[in-house]
Each structure stands twice: as C-alpha cells, then as structure tokens.
Coordinates of C-alpha atoms and ligand atoms in Angstrom, one line a residue:
M298 CA -8.4 -82.9 48.6
P299 CA -5.2 -84.4 47.4
L300 CA -6.9 -87.7 46.3
S301 CA -8.8 -87.0 43.1
V302 CA -9.8 -88.7 39.9
K303 CA -10.1 -86.5 36.9
R304 CA -13.4 -86.4 34.9
P305 CA -14.2 -84.9 31.5
G306 CA -15.1 -81.3 31.8
R307 CA -18.5 -79.9 30.8
W308 CA -19.4 -76.4 29.7
T309 CA -21.9 -75.8 32.5
L310 CA -22.6 -73.0 34.9
R311 CA -19.6 -74.3 37.0
A312 CA -17.4 -73.8 34.0
L313 CA -18.7 -70.3 33.3
L314 CA -18.5 -69.2 36.9
P315 CA -14.8 -68.5 37.0
W316 CA -15.2 -66.4 33.9
L317 CA -18.1 -64.5 35.5
V318 CA -16.1 -64.1 38.7
G319 CA -13.1 -62.8 36.7
I320 CA -15.1 -60.4 34.4
L321 CA -17.3 -59.0 37.1
P322 CA -14.7 -57.0 39.0
M323 CA -13.2 -55.9 35.7
L324 CA -16.6 -54.6 34.6
L325 CA -17.4 -53.0 37.8
G326 CA -13.9 -51.3 37.9
L327 CA -14.3 -50.2 34.3
L328 CA -17.7 -48.7 35.1
I329 CA -16.1 -46.8 38.1
L330 CA -13.2 -45.6 35.9
N331 CA -15.5 -44.6 33.1
W332 CA -17.6 -42.6 35.6
Q333 CA -14.5 -41.0 36.9
A334 CA -13.3 -40.2 33.3
H335 CA -16.7 -38.6 32.6
R336 CA -16.4 -36.5 35.7
E337 CA -12.9 -35.5 34.7
L338 CA -14.1 -34.6 31.2
A339 CA -17.0 -32.5 32.6
A340 CA -14.6 -30.6 34.9
R341 CA -12.2 -30.0 31.9
A342 CA -15.1 -28.8 29.7
Q343 CA -16.2 -26.4 32.4
S344 CA -12.8 -25.0 33.1
T345 CA -12.0 -24.7 29.4
A346 CA -15.2 -22.9 28.7
A347 CA -14.5 -20.6 31.6
Q348 CA -11.1 -19.8 30.2
A349 CA -12.6 -19.2 26.8
V350 CA -15.2 -16.9 28.2
E351 CA -12.6 -15.0 30.1
H352 CA -10.5 -14.5 27.0
I353 CA -13.4 -13.5 24.7
D354 CA -14.7 -11.2 27.3
W355 CA -11.4 -9.5 27.1
I356 CA -11.6 -9.2 23.3
V357 CA -15.2 -7.8 23.6
S358 CA -14.3 -5.5 26.3
N359 CA -11.6 -3.9 24.0
L360 CA -14.4 -3.6 21.3
A361 CA -16.8 -2.1 23.8
G362 CA -14.1 0.3 25.3
A363 CA -13.2 1.5 21.8
A364 CA -16.9 2.0 20.7
H365 CA -17.6 3.8 23.9
S366 CA -14.7 6.2 23.5
L367 CA -15.9 7.0 19.9
L368 CA -19.5 7.5 20.7
P369 CA -19.2 11.3 21.3
L370 CA -18.0 11.6 17.6
A371 CA -21.1 9.8 16.2
G372 CA -23.1 12.2 14.2
E373 CA -20.0 14.5 13.6
P374 CA -18.9 14.8 9.9
C375 CA -16.6 12.0 8.8
D376 CA -13.7 14.3 8.0
N377 CA -13.4 15.3 11.7
A378 CA -13.8 11.7 12.9
Q379 CA -11.6 9.9 10.5
L380 CA -8.4 10.4 12.4
P381 CA -9.7 9.6 15.8
L382 CA -11.3 6.4 14.3
R383 CA -7.9 5.2 13.0
E384 CA -6.1 6.3 16.3
V385 CA -8.4 4.0 18.3
V386 CA -7.7 1.0 15.9
T387 CA -4.0 1.5 16.4
R388 CA -4.2 1.9 20.1
T389 CA -6.7 -0.8 21.0
S390 CA -5.8 -4.5 21.0
F391 CA -8.0 -6.8 18.8
V392 CA -9.8 -3.9 17.1
R393 CA -9.6 -4.2 13.3
S394 CA -11.9 -1.3 12.3
T395 CA -14.0 1.4 13.8
N396 CA -17.0 3.0 12.2
L397 CA -19.7 5.6 13.0
F398 CA -23.3 5.3 11.9
S399 CA -26.3 7.6 11.9
N400 CA -29.9 6.6 11.1
D401 CA -28.9 3.0 10.6
N402 CA -26.4 4.1 7.9
L403 CA -22.6 3.6 8.3
Y404 CA -21.3 6.9 7.1
C405 CA -17.7 6.8 8.3
S406 CA -15.1 4.1 8.5
S407 CA -11.5 3.9 9.8
L408 CA -10.6 2.0 6.7
F409 CA -12.3 4.1 3.9
G410 CA -13.2 7.3 5.5
P411 CA -16.6 8.6 4.3
Y412 CA -18.7 5.6 3.3
S413 CA -22.3 4.5 3.0
E414 CA -23.7 1.1 4.0
P415 CA -26.8 0.1 5.8
V416 CA -26.4 -1.1 9.4
K417 CA -28.8 -4.0 10.3
T418 CA -29.1 -2.9 14.0
D419 CA -31.8 -5.4 14.6
E420 CA -29.3 -8.3 14.0
Y421 CA -27.2 -7.2 17.0
V422 CA -28.0 -9.5 20.0
D423 CA -29.2 -7.4 22.9
G424 CA -28.5 -4.5 20.6
T425 CA -24.7 -4.8 21.1
L426 CA -23.0 -7.9 19.6
R427 CA -23.1 -9.5 16.2
L428 CA -21.1 -12.5 14.7
M429 CA -20.8 -11.8 11.0
D430 CA -19.7 -14.1 8.2
G431 CA -17.4 -11.4 6.7
N432 CA -18.1 -8.1 5.1
S433 CA -17.4 -6.3 1.8
V434 CA -13.6 -6.1 2.6
T435 CA -13.1 -9.7 3.7
P436 CA -16.1 -11.7 2.6
G437 CA -16.4 -15.2 4.2
H438 CA -14.0 -14.2 7.0
A439 CA -15.6 -14.1 10.5
L440 CA -15.9 -10.8 12.3
L441 CA -17.2 -9.9 15.7
V442 CA -18.9 -6.5 15.8
Y443 CA -19.7 -4.4 18.8
L444 CA -22.4 -1.7 18.6
E445 CA -23.0 1.2 21.0
R446 CA -25.6 3.8 20.2
N447 CA -26.8 7.1 21.5
G448 CA -30.2 7.7 20.0
K449 CA -30.0 7.5 16.3
H450 CA -26.1 7.8 16.2
G451 CA -23.7 5.1 17.2
A452 CA -20.2 3.6 16.9
L453 CA -19.3 0.1 15.6
T454 CA -16.1 -1.7 16.4
T455 CA -15.0 -4.9 14.8
A456 CA -12.5 -7.7 15.8
D457 CA -11.1 -10.1 13.3
G458 CA -12.5 -13.7 13.6
D459 CA -8.9 -15.0 13.7
H460 CA -8.6 -13.8 17.3
L461 CA -11.6 -15.9 18.2
V462 CA -10.4 -18.9 16.3
T463 CA -7.0 -18.8 18.1
A464 CA -8.8 -18.6 21.4
L465 CA -11.1 -21.6 20.6
R466 CA -8.1 -23.6 19.3
L467 CA -5.5 -22.9 21.9
I468 CA -7.6 -23.1 25.0
G469 CA -8.1 -26.7 26.2
S470 CA -6.3 -28.5 23.3
N471 CA -8.6 -31.6 23.4
T472 CA -11.8 -29.8 24.2
R473 CA -14.2 -28.8 21.4
L474 CA -15.3 -25.2 21.7
V475 CA -18.0 -23.2 19.9
L476 CA -18.7 -19.5 20.2
Q477 CA -22.4 -18.7 20.0
V478 CA -23.7 -15.2 19.4
G479 CA -27.5 -15.2 19.0
P480 CA -28.6 -17.5 16.2
R481 CA -25.0 -17.8 14.8
W482 CA -22.1 -19.9 15.9
M483 CA -18.5 -20.4 15.0
G484 CA -16.3 -23.4 15.6
E485 CA -12.6 -23.9 15.6
D486 CA -12.5 -23.9 11.8
G487 CA -13.5 -20.2 11.9
Q488 CA -16.6 -20.7 9.8
V489 CA -19.7 -18.9 10.8
H490 CA -22.9 -20.9 10.8
N491 CA -26.5 -20.0 11.1
D492 CA -28.0 -23.5 11.8
A493 CA -28.4 -25.8 14.8
L494 CA -25.4 -26.0 17.2
P495 CA -23.3 -29.2 16.8
A496 CA -23.9 -31.7 19.6
F497 CA -20.8 -32.9 21.4
A498 CA -20.9 -36.6 22.3
E499 CA -19.4 -36.4 25.7
A500 CA -19.4 -33.8 28.6
S501 CA -21.4 -31.3 26.5
M502 CA -22.0 -28.0 28.4
Q503 CA -22.8 -24.3 27.8
L504 CA -21.4 -21.3 29.7
S505 CA -22.8 -17.8 29.0
S506 CA -20.7 -14.7 29.6
T507 CA -22.0 -12.6 32.4
N508 CA -20.8 -9.4 30.8
Y509 CA -21.8 -9.8 27.0
P510 CA -24.5 -11.6 25.2
Y511 CA -22.7 -14.7 23.9
S512 CA -22.0 -18.1 25.2
I513 CA -19.4 -20.8 24.8
N514 CA -20.3 -24.5 24.2
S515 CA -17.7 -27.0 25.1
G516 CA -17.5 -30.8 25.0
F517 CA -15.6 -33.8 23.7
A518 CA -15.8 -36.0 20.7
A519 CA -17.1 -39.6 21.1
G520 CA -14.6 -42.0 22.7
S521 CA -12.8 -39.2 24.6
A522 CA -13.6 -40.9 28.0
W523 CA -12.0 -44.1 26.8
H524 CA -9.0 -42.3 25.5
L525 CA -8.6 -40.5 28.8
M526 CA -8.8 -43.8 30.7
Q527 CA -6.2 -45.3 28.5
S528 CA -3.8 -42.3 28.8
E529 CA -4.4 -41.3 32.4
Y530 CA -5.3 -44.6 34.2
P531 CA -3.2 -47.2 32.6
A532 CA -2.0 -48.5 36.0
M533 CA -5.6 -48.8 37.2
L534 CA -6.7 -50.7 34.0
G535 CA -3.7 -53.0 34.4
L536 CA -4.7 -53.6 38.1
L537 CA -8.3 -54.3 37.0
V538 CA -7.2 -57.0 34.6
F539 CA -4.8 -58.4 37.2
I540 CA -7.6 -58.6 39.8
G541 CA -10.0 -60.1 37.3
V542 CA -7.5 -62.8 36.4
I543 CA -6.7 -63.5 40.1
A544 CA -10.4 -63.7 41.0
G545 CA -11.2 -65.9 38.1
T546 CA -8.2 -68.2 38.7
A547 CA -9.0 -68.5 42.4
C548 CA -12.6 -69.3 41.7
R549 CA -11.7 -71.9 39.1
W550 CA -9.2 -73.5 41.5
Q551 CA -11.6 -73.4 44.4
L552 CA -14.4 -75.0 42.3
R553 CA -12.1 -77.7 40.9
R554 CA -10.9 -78.5 44.3
A555 CA -14.5 -78.6 45.7
S556 CA -16.0 -80.4 42.7
S557 CA -13.2 -83.0 42.4
S558 CA -13.3 -83.7 46.1
R559 CA -17.0 -84.0 46.2
A560 CA -17.1 -86.2 43.1
E561 CA -14.3 -88.3 44.4
L562 CA -16.0 -88.8 47.8
Q563 CA -19.3 -89.6 46.1
R564 CA -17.6 -92.2 43.9
A565 CA -16.0 -93.8 47.1
I566 CA -19.4 -93.8 48.9
E567 CA -21.0 -95.6 45.9
A568 CA -18.0 -98.0 45.8
D569 CA -18.4 -98.6 49.6
E570 CA -14.7 -97.8 50.2
F571 CA -15.2 -96.3 53.6
I572 CA -14.7 -99.0 56.2
P573 CA -14.7 -99.1 60.1
Y574 CA -11.5 -99.7 62.1
Y575 CA -12.0 -100.6 65.7
Q576 CA -10.0 -99.3 68.7
P577 CA -10.7 -101.0 72.0
V578 CA -11.6 -98.9 75.1
V579 CA -10.5 -100.6 78.4
R580 CA -12.2 -100.3 81.8
D581 CA -10.7 -99.1 85.0
G582 CA -9.3 -101.9 87.3
D583 CA -8.6 -104.9 85.1
F584 CA -8.1 -103.0 81.8
R585 CA -10.4 -105.5 80.0
W586 CA -12.0 -104.4 76.8
A587 CA -15.2 -102.6 77.7
G588 CA -15.9 -101.2 74.2
A589 CA -14.5 -99.9 71.1
E590 CA -14.4 -96.6 69.1
V591 CA -15.3 -96.9 65.5
L592 CA -12.7 -94.9 63.3
M593 CA -13.3 -94.5 59.7
R594 CA -10.7 -95.5 57.0
W595 CA -10.8 -95.0 53.3
Q596 CA -9.7 -98.1 51.4
H597 CA -8.7 -96.2 48.3
P598 CA -8.1 -98.2 45.2
R599 CA -4.8 -96.4 44.4
E600 CA -3.8 -94.6 47.6
G601 CA -4.3 -97.6 49.9
M602 CA -5.6 -97.0 53.4
V603 CA -6.3 -93.3 53.9
R604 CA -6.3 -91.6 57.3
P605 CA -9.6 -89.9 58.3
D606 CA -8.0 -86.4 58.9
L607 CA -7.2 -86.4 55.2
F608 CA -10.8 -86.7 54.0
I609 CA -13.2 -86.1 56.9
P610 CA -12.9 -82.3 56.8
Y611 CA -13.8 -82.3 53.0
A612 CA -16.7 -84.7 53.8
E613 CA -17.9 -82.4 56.6
H614 CA -17.6 -79.3 54.4
S615 CA -19.6 -81.0 51.6
G616 CA -22.2 -82.5 53.9
Q617 CA -21.4 -86.0 52.6
I618 CA -20.2 -87.0 56.1
V619 CA -23.9 -87.8 57.0
A620 CA -24.3 -90.4 54.3
M621 CA -20.8 -91.8 55.1
T622 CA -21.5 -92.1 58.8
R623 CA -24.9 -93.8 58.1
R624 CA -23.2 -96.3 55.9
L625 CA -20.4 -96.8 58.4
M626 CA -22.9 -97.6 61.1
Q627 CA -24.6 -100.1 58.8
R628 CA -21.2 -101.8 58.3
V629 CA -20.4 -101.8 62.0
A630 CA -23.7 -103.5 62.8
A631 CA -23.1 -106.0 60.0
D632 CA -19.6 -106.6 61.4
L633 CA -20.5 -107.0 65.0
A634 CA -24.1 -108.2 65.3
P635 CA -23.3 -111.8 64.1
H636 CA -20.8 -112.0 67.0
A637 CA -22.8 -110.2 69.7
E638 CA -22.5 -113.1 72.0
R639 CA -18.8 -112.5 72.5
F640 CA -19.3 -109.1 74.1
V641 CA -20.2 -108.5 77.7
D642 CA -23.5 -106.7 78.3
G643 CA -23.3 -103.0 77.9
F644 CA -20.3 -103.1 75.5
H645 CA -19.7 -99.5 74.4
I646 CA -19.5 -98.7 70.7
G647 CA -18.4 -95.2 70.1
V648 CA -19.2 -93.5 66.8
N649 CA -17.9 -90.1 65.8
I650 CA -20.7 -87.7 64.8
T651 CA -20.2 -84.2 63.3
A652 CA -22.2 -81.2 64.4
D653 CA -24.2 -81.0 61.2
H654 CA -25.3 -84.6 61.6
C655 CA -27.1 -83.6 64.8
Q656 CA -29.4 -81.4 62.7
D657 CA -30.5 -84.4 60.7
P658 CA -33.7 -85.9 62.3
Q659 CA -32.8 -89.2 60.6
L660 CA -29.9 -89.7 63.0
Y661 CA -32.5 -91.1 65.5
D662 CA -33.7 -93.8 63.0
D663 CA -30.0 -94.6 62.2
C664 CA -29.3 -95.2 65.8
R665 CA -32.6 -97.2 66.4
T666 CA -31.8 -99.4 63.3
F667 CA -28.3 -100.0 64.6
L668 CA -29.4 -101.0 68.1
A669 CA -32.3 -103.2 66.8
Q670 CA -29.6 -105.6 65.3
F671 CA -28.2 -106.6 68.7
P672 CA -29.9 -108.4 71.6
P673 CA -31.4 -105.8 74.0
G674 CA -28.8 -104.3 76.3
R675 CA -25.9 -106.0 74.6
V676 CA -24.3 -102.9 73.3
I677 CA -24.4 -99.3 74.3
L678 CA -24.1 -96.9 71.4
T679 CA -22.2 -93.7 72.3
L680 CA -22.2 -90.7 70.0
E681 CA -18.9 -88.7 70.2
L682 CA -19.3 -85.1 69.4
T683 CA -16.1 -83.2 69.1
E684 CA -15.8 -80.2 71.4
R685 CA -14.1 -78.1 68.7
K686 CA -17.2 -77.9 66.6
L687 CA -20.1 -78.1 69.0
I688 CA -23.6 -77.8 67.9
E689 CA -26.0 -74.9 68.6
A690 CA -28.7 -75.7 71.0
S691 CA -32.2 -75.5 69.5
Q692 CA -35.6 -77.0 70.0
A693 CA -35.0 -79.6 67.3
T694 CA -31.7 -80.7 68.8
D695 CA -33.2 -80.8 72.4
L696 CA -35.9 -83.0 71.1
L697 CA -33.5 -85.2 69.1
F698 CA -31.2 -85.7 72.2
D699 CA -34.1 -86.4 74.4
K700 CA -35.3 -89.2 72.0
L701 CA -31.8 -90.5 71.7
H702 CA -31.4 -90.8 75.5
Q703 CA -34.8 -92.6 75.7
L704 CA -33.3 -95.0 73.1
G705 CA -30.3 -95.6 75.5
V706 CA -27.9 -93.8 73.2
M707 CA -25.2 -92.0 75.2
I708 CA -23.5 -88.7 74.3
A709 CA -19.7 -88.1 74.8
I710 CA -17.9 -84.8 74.3
D711 CA -14.8 -85.7 72.3
D712 CA -11.4 -83.9 72.5
F713 CA -12.6 -82.3 75.8
G714 CA -10.4 -79.5 77.0
T715 CA -9.7 -78.2 73.5
G716 CA -12.9 -76.2 73.0
Q717 CA -14.9 -73.9 75.3
S718 CA -18.0 -75.9 76.2
S719 CA -19.6 -74.4 79.3
L720 CA -21.2 -76.3 82.2
S721 CA -24.6 -75.2 81.0
Y722 CA -23.9 -76.8 77.6
L723 CA -23.0 -80.1 79.3
R724 CA -26.2 -79.9 81.2
Q725 CA -28.4 -78.9 78.3
F726 CA -27.4 -81.8 76.2
K727 CA -27.3 -84.2 79.2
V728 CA -23.9 -85.4 78.2
D729 CA -22.9 -88.8 79.6
Y730 CA -19.2 -88.9 79.0
L731 CA -16.2 -86.6 78.6
K732 CA -13.3 -87.8 76.5
I733 CA -10.2 -86.1 77.6
D734 CA -8.2 -84.9 74.6
Q735 CA -5.0 -86.9 74.1
S736 CA -2.9 -83.8 74.3
F737 CA -3.5 -83.6 78.0
V738 CA -2.8 -87.3 78.4
A739 CA 0.5 -86.8 76.6
M740 CA 1.5 -84.2 79.2
I741 CA 1.5 -86.7 82.0
G742 CA 5.0 -86.6 83.5
V743 CA 5.9 -83.7 81.2
D744 CA 4.0 -80.4 81.8
A745 CA 2.7 -79.4 85.2
L746 CA 0.1 -76.9 84.0
S747 CA -1.5 -79.3 81.5
L748 CA -1.6 -81.8 84.3
H749 CA -3.4 -79.4 86.4
I750 CA -6.0 -79.0 83.7
L751 CA -6.3 -82.8 83.4
D752 CA -6.8 -83.1 87.1
S753 CA -9.4 -80.3 87.0
I754 CA -11.3 -82.1 84.2
I755 CA -11.3 -85.4 86.1
T756 CA -12.6 -83.6 89.3
L757 CA -15.2 -81.7 87.3
S758 CA -16.6 -84.8 85.6
G759 CA -16.8 -86.5 89.0
K760 CA -18.7 -83.5 90.4
L761 CA -21.1 -83.4 87.4
G762 CA -21.6 -87.2 87.6
L763 CA -20.2 -87.7 84.1
G764 CA -18.2 -90.8 83.0
I765 CA -14.7 -90.1 81.8
V766 CA -12.6 -91.6 79.1
A767 CA -8.9 -90.9 78.5
E768 CA -7.7 -91.3 75.0
G769 CA -4.1 -91.5 73.6
V770 CA -2.7 -93.5 76.4
E771 CA 0.7 -94.7 75.2
T772 CA 2.7 -95.4 78.3
V773 CA 2.4 -97.3 81.6
E774 CA 3.0 -94.2 83.5
Q775 CA 0.0 -92.5 81.8
R776 CA -2.2 -95.5 82.4
D777 CA -1.3 -95.7 86.1
Y778 CA -1.6 -92.0 86.6
L779 CA -5.1 -92.1 85.2
A780 CA -6.0 -95.4 87.0
A781 CA -5.0 -93.7 90.3
R782 CA -7.6 -91.0 89.7
Q783 CA -10.3 -93.6 88.9
V784 CA -10.7 -92.6 85.3
N785 CA -13.5 -95.0 84.1
F786 CA -12.2 -95.8 80.7
Q787 CA -8.9 -95.6 78.8
Q788 CA -8.1 -95.9 75.1
G789 CA -4.7 -95.8 73.4
Y790 CA -1.8 -97.5 71.6
L791 CA -0.7 -99.0 74.9
F792 CA -3.7 -101.2 74.9
A793 CA -4.4 -101.6 71.2
R794 CA -4.2 -99.7 67.9
P795 CA -7.3 -99.2 65.7
M796 CA -7.7 -102.4 63.8
P797 CA -9.8 -103.9 61.0
I798 CA -12.8 -106.1 61.9
S799 CA -10.9 -109.4 61.4
D800 CA -8.2 -108.5 63.8
F801 CA -10.8 -107.1 66.3
L802 CA -12.9 -110.3 66.2
S803 CA -9.9 -112.6 66.5
A804 CA -8.8 -110.7 69.6
T805 CA -12.2 -111.1 71.1
S806 CA -12.7 -114.7 70.2
P807 CA -13.2 -117.0 73.2
Ligands
LIG254 P1 -10.7 -88.9 67.5 O1 -12.2 -89.0 67.5 O2 -10.1 -88.0 68.6 O3 -10.0 -90.3 67.4 C1 -8.9 -90.7 68.1 C2 -7.7 -90.6 67.3 O4 -6.6 -90.8 68.0 C3 -7.7 -91.7 66.2 O5 -7.1 -91.2 65.0 C4 -6.9 -92.8 66.8 O6 -6.2 -93.6 65.9 C5 -5.9 -91.9 67.5 N1 -5.3 -92.6 68.7 C6 -5.8 -93.6 69.5 N2 -4.9 -94.0 70.4 C7 -3.8 -93.2 70.2 C8 -2.5 -93.1 70.9 O7 -2.2 -93.8 71.9 N3 -1.6 -92.3 70.4 C9 -1.9 -91.4 69.4 N4 -1.0 -90.6 69.0 N5 -3.1 -91.4 68.7 C10 -4.0 -92.3 69.1 P2 -7.6 -91.4 63.7 O8 -8.3 -92.8 63.5 O9 -6.6 -91.0 62.7 O10 -8.8 -90.4 63.6 C11 -8.6 -89.0 63.6 C12 -9.8 -88.3 63.8 O11 -10.7 -88.4 62.6 C13 -10.7 -88.7 64.9 O12 -10.2 -88.2 66.1 C14 -12.0 -88.1 64.6 O13 -12.1 -86.8 64.9 C15 -12.0 -88.2 63.0 N6 -12.8 -89.4 62.7 C16 -12.4 -90.7 62.6 N7 -13.4 -91.5 62.2 C17 -14.5 -90.7 62.0 C18 -15.9 -90.8 61.6 O14 -16.3 -91.9 61.4 N8 -16.7 -89.8 61.6 C19 -16.2 -88.5 62.0 N9 -17.0 -87.5 61.9 N10 -14.9 -88.3 62.3 C20 -14.1 -89.4 62.4
LIG255 CA1 -13.6 -89.8 68.9
LIG256 CA1 -9.3 -86.7 70.1

C-alpha cells in the first residue's frame, strides 16, 4: 500500500523468514546437486574399476599364457629349459621372468638358469596368483606372480609391479584405485601392504575380476563430490544462489508490504481516521432523496483524503475491513441518528460489505445496534455485496441472512452485471435489490450491446420482483432513459457527489 509509516525493525520470525525462504531453495538445490555428484562419482568409480580390471586381466592373461606354454617343460632339466624360458620372456608382453619348479622348489629361472629357492605355493590365491613385495633380485619392488602346476611340477611367470602402478595411476585420473590379491594390496604408490584395505571417503566400491582371483577397489578422497560440483556444475550453483536471492528478496518485499500496510491500517483504525461520506440515492418520479450510500474515506494525516480503492483491497486482504466497517457503521449512526426526524420513513442507508464480513456472526449484532439508534421504521439498512466477490452459500450464511431479513435489513447485489451470479444465487440469499454497475449506465447512448444487457437486467429484476438501483448516473440522457424504464432508484454525480456529513446534513435541513 503506497501509504506507509516506517517503524523500527525487530529481529523476529518475520525478519528471519526472508532468510529462510532464500536459504531453503539453495539448500534443497545443493542437496540435489550433491546427490547428483555422488551418483556421478559412483558411476565413475564403477567404470574406472572396470577399465582397471580389463587392463590387469590383460597383464595376467599374458602371465597365464606364458606359464601354460612352459608347463610341459616343468620337471625337465634346467639346461634344456633355460632357452625356452628366456624366449617366452622376450616374446610375451609384461612378462619379466619365467621359472620352473618341482616339489615346491624353484629349480630353473630365465634370469639365472639353474637355481634353488623354495616356492610358497600355499600363498598363491586360488593356487594361481600372488602379489609379492619384491624378491631376491629386486627386494621391495612389487611383483605379480602367476603359477600353473601339473602335479608336483609347475611354471611361474612374473610381471613387474610397475605395469600395475601405471595402470592404477593412469586409469581414471581422479579415482583412487587399489589392487587386492588375497590378503595383500597395492595402491598407486606401488607399495605392497599386508594390512587392512584403505577406506575411500566417497563412492567406495569393489569389482572382482571374473577371470582371475583379484579385485580392484575404487573410490574418491573426501570432498570430491564438492569439487565435482564446483568444476562441473558452476552454472547450476550460480542459478541456485540467484534463485535464493530472488526468493528471499521477494519474500522480504512481500512481508514489508503486508506488514507496513497492516500496521498502517491498524494505526489509522485506532486513530479513527476512516470516515463516512454520503452519496444520495434519488427515487423514481420526483428524484427526491430516498436514501444514501455510505462510502468510506481515509482522512490521512499526511496524504489528505484517500479514495477507498487505494486501501479497501488491503483491508479486505488483511481482514481489517471487518473492524473498519463496524466502526464506520457506528460513526454513521452517530452522524445521522440525532437528525432522524429530517428523513422520510424508510430512508435507505446503503453500507458496502465484503464477502468475508458475511462469515462473521457479529454482523447481525452490528446491524441491530445500528438500527436500534433510530426510531422504528425510520431508516432501512441495506447491505451492498459486490457481485465480483460473492460469498459461498453455507448453513451459517443462510441463517445469518434469514436473521438479517427478520431484522428488516435488505440485501443489494452491487456492481451487478460484472460478475456471474446465477438466478439460484439471487433466490438463495433472498436478494432485495440489484445495483446496476455504472459501466452499463455509462453506455447509454453509446453502445448498443451494453444497452441490451442493461435492458435485460432491468427486465430480469422486474420479473424476479427485485428493486433496482442504477449508479453512476452523470447525464440527463442517462437519467431519462432509466426513468423511462421505471428504475426505482438512481445515484450519480448528476444528483450529488459523495459528501461529508456536514454537507449532507445541510442539504437535508428543512
Ligand atoms: P461502489 O460501491 O460501486 O461505489 C460507487 C462508487 O462510484 C463510489 O466511488 C462513488 O463515488 C462512485 N460514483 C458515484 N456516482 C458516480 C458517477 O456519477 N460517476 C462516477 N464515475 N462515479 C460515481 P468511491 O467512493 O471511490 O468507492 C469506490 C469503491 O470502494 C466502492 O464502489 C466500493 O466498492 C468500495 N467502498 C467504498 N466504501 C466502502 C466500504 O465502506 N466498505 C467496503 N467494503 N467497500 C467500500
Ligand atoms: Ca456500493
Ligand atoms: Ca459500482
């Protein structure tokens, strides 16, 4: 509402709300992005592990092929076998050395020829694969050894750990990979360990080879999901901040508007700044004053006299209109009751009522209190309900309208023709008057279609036995047109403008 008085701010829930409204979409968005990033990491961990398994399977298959081709030589004297052992090393990728053993004793090696060293066959996982932390030639340097046996004889082939390290490092650059063979494991640093596997903070998973007895563990370091979000979704993060700021600002703006309007209206109610203006309604025939419509004005300390369409919508929205109308009716009674003898019996006083007010059972008491201040029958109170915001029929409203009718209060449908009230509606609420909207009156002599509607409304009200009031009458032509159709009452600038009580009383003084 563009009429507001600033008040000192307080750090209340209202002040916190815009922050909450701003932060909430950001948090939600971050959660979704974080979930998306974790899914992405899991997919990457899976595909990287699959690539690593494929590559290491290839290395091991070379070891296995070499061992298998040498198996027939196992048990043969080393002098005969030495050359084929070296040939296989030369011909087969990844193979660093080949060896033959018999009775768990390595007796022939491609490197040294005849040799003797115990073979710990029980340390081979599934009897075929072993990850070693070096041997006598290269102590502390990882080796992968493949064993194939035929009874007590067998062949051993080894691959240099550097091939494994290269695979672990190069495949999936950001993914952490670990090769696990039985109880031993090796990371990207090439060191062989015999203890518990390292746990990866994010997207940790294990993939076992289907061909050989080893597995690859993959995962990511802590904070990888956040890094991924920063590097891959910067636009989304920016958008989240943008949405958060917009939502927070919009909420703050809306709250400020609502709270300042409400506070300002409350202040004005307490200061009794809403006053009635009166616009006469003239009767058919002699056009003498037969009543008046009460129109609210705001006597604002700084803005002067404020039109109702600038503040009524806010008052309706905040529910304060009920209190304002109640106070207005008290003022009208106080204005007019002392001069009741000036009015003809049955002088109509129209008061505008909003739909919400009809849900308030106290409306009945307000009307009774109002009428009690006049001699019986002197005034007829008419409640004007705008057709644009008609109330829902319910048992409570039925009852209220019945009681109002018993009290002698009449019901008029205001702005008739602009909404869609049905005949059943008019009957249900036992409406007494239709107030033709001024837009139709303005079309007299201008627009044939609107005139047609106007004529239909007049005919309809006649058939339904409803009284009819035409508002917004500004010209003699309009007045005469309506008079020719026996419209019961007319209201408009032609007869009088809305006026303060002093003017109204002086115009009615005998
Ligand atoms: P409304 O109930 O249709 O009131 C008639 C409006 O038409 C009034 O405007 C009146 O001044 C204006 N009017 C009267 N004769 C003529 C005319 O010949 N030509 C033209 N152009 N206008 C004419 P106002 O007083 O500015 O009120 C505007 C609206 O504000 C009212 O329309 C009514 O809907 C609302 N309003 C006024 N007072 C109250 C109130 O106490 N309570 C509620 N709920 N609404 C009110
Ligand atoms: Ca009205
Ligand atoms: Ca109107």
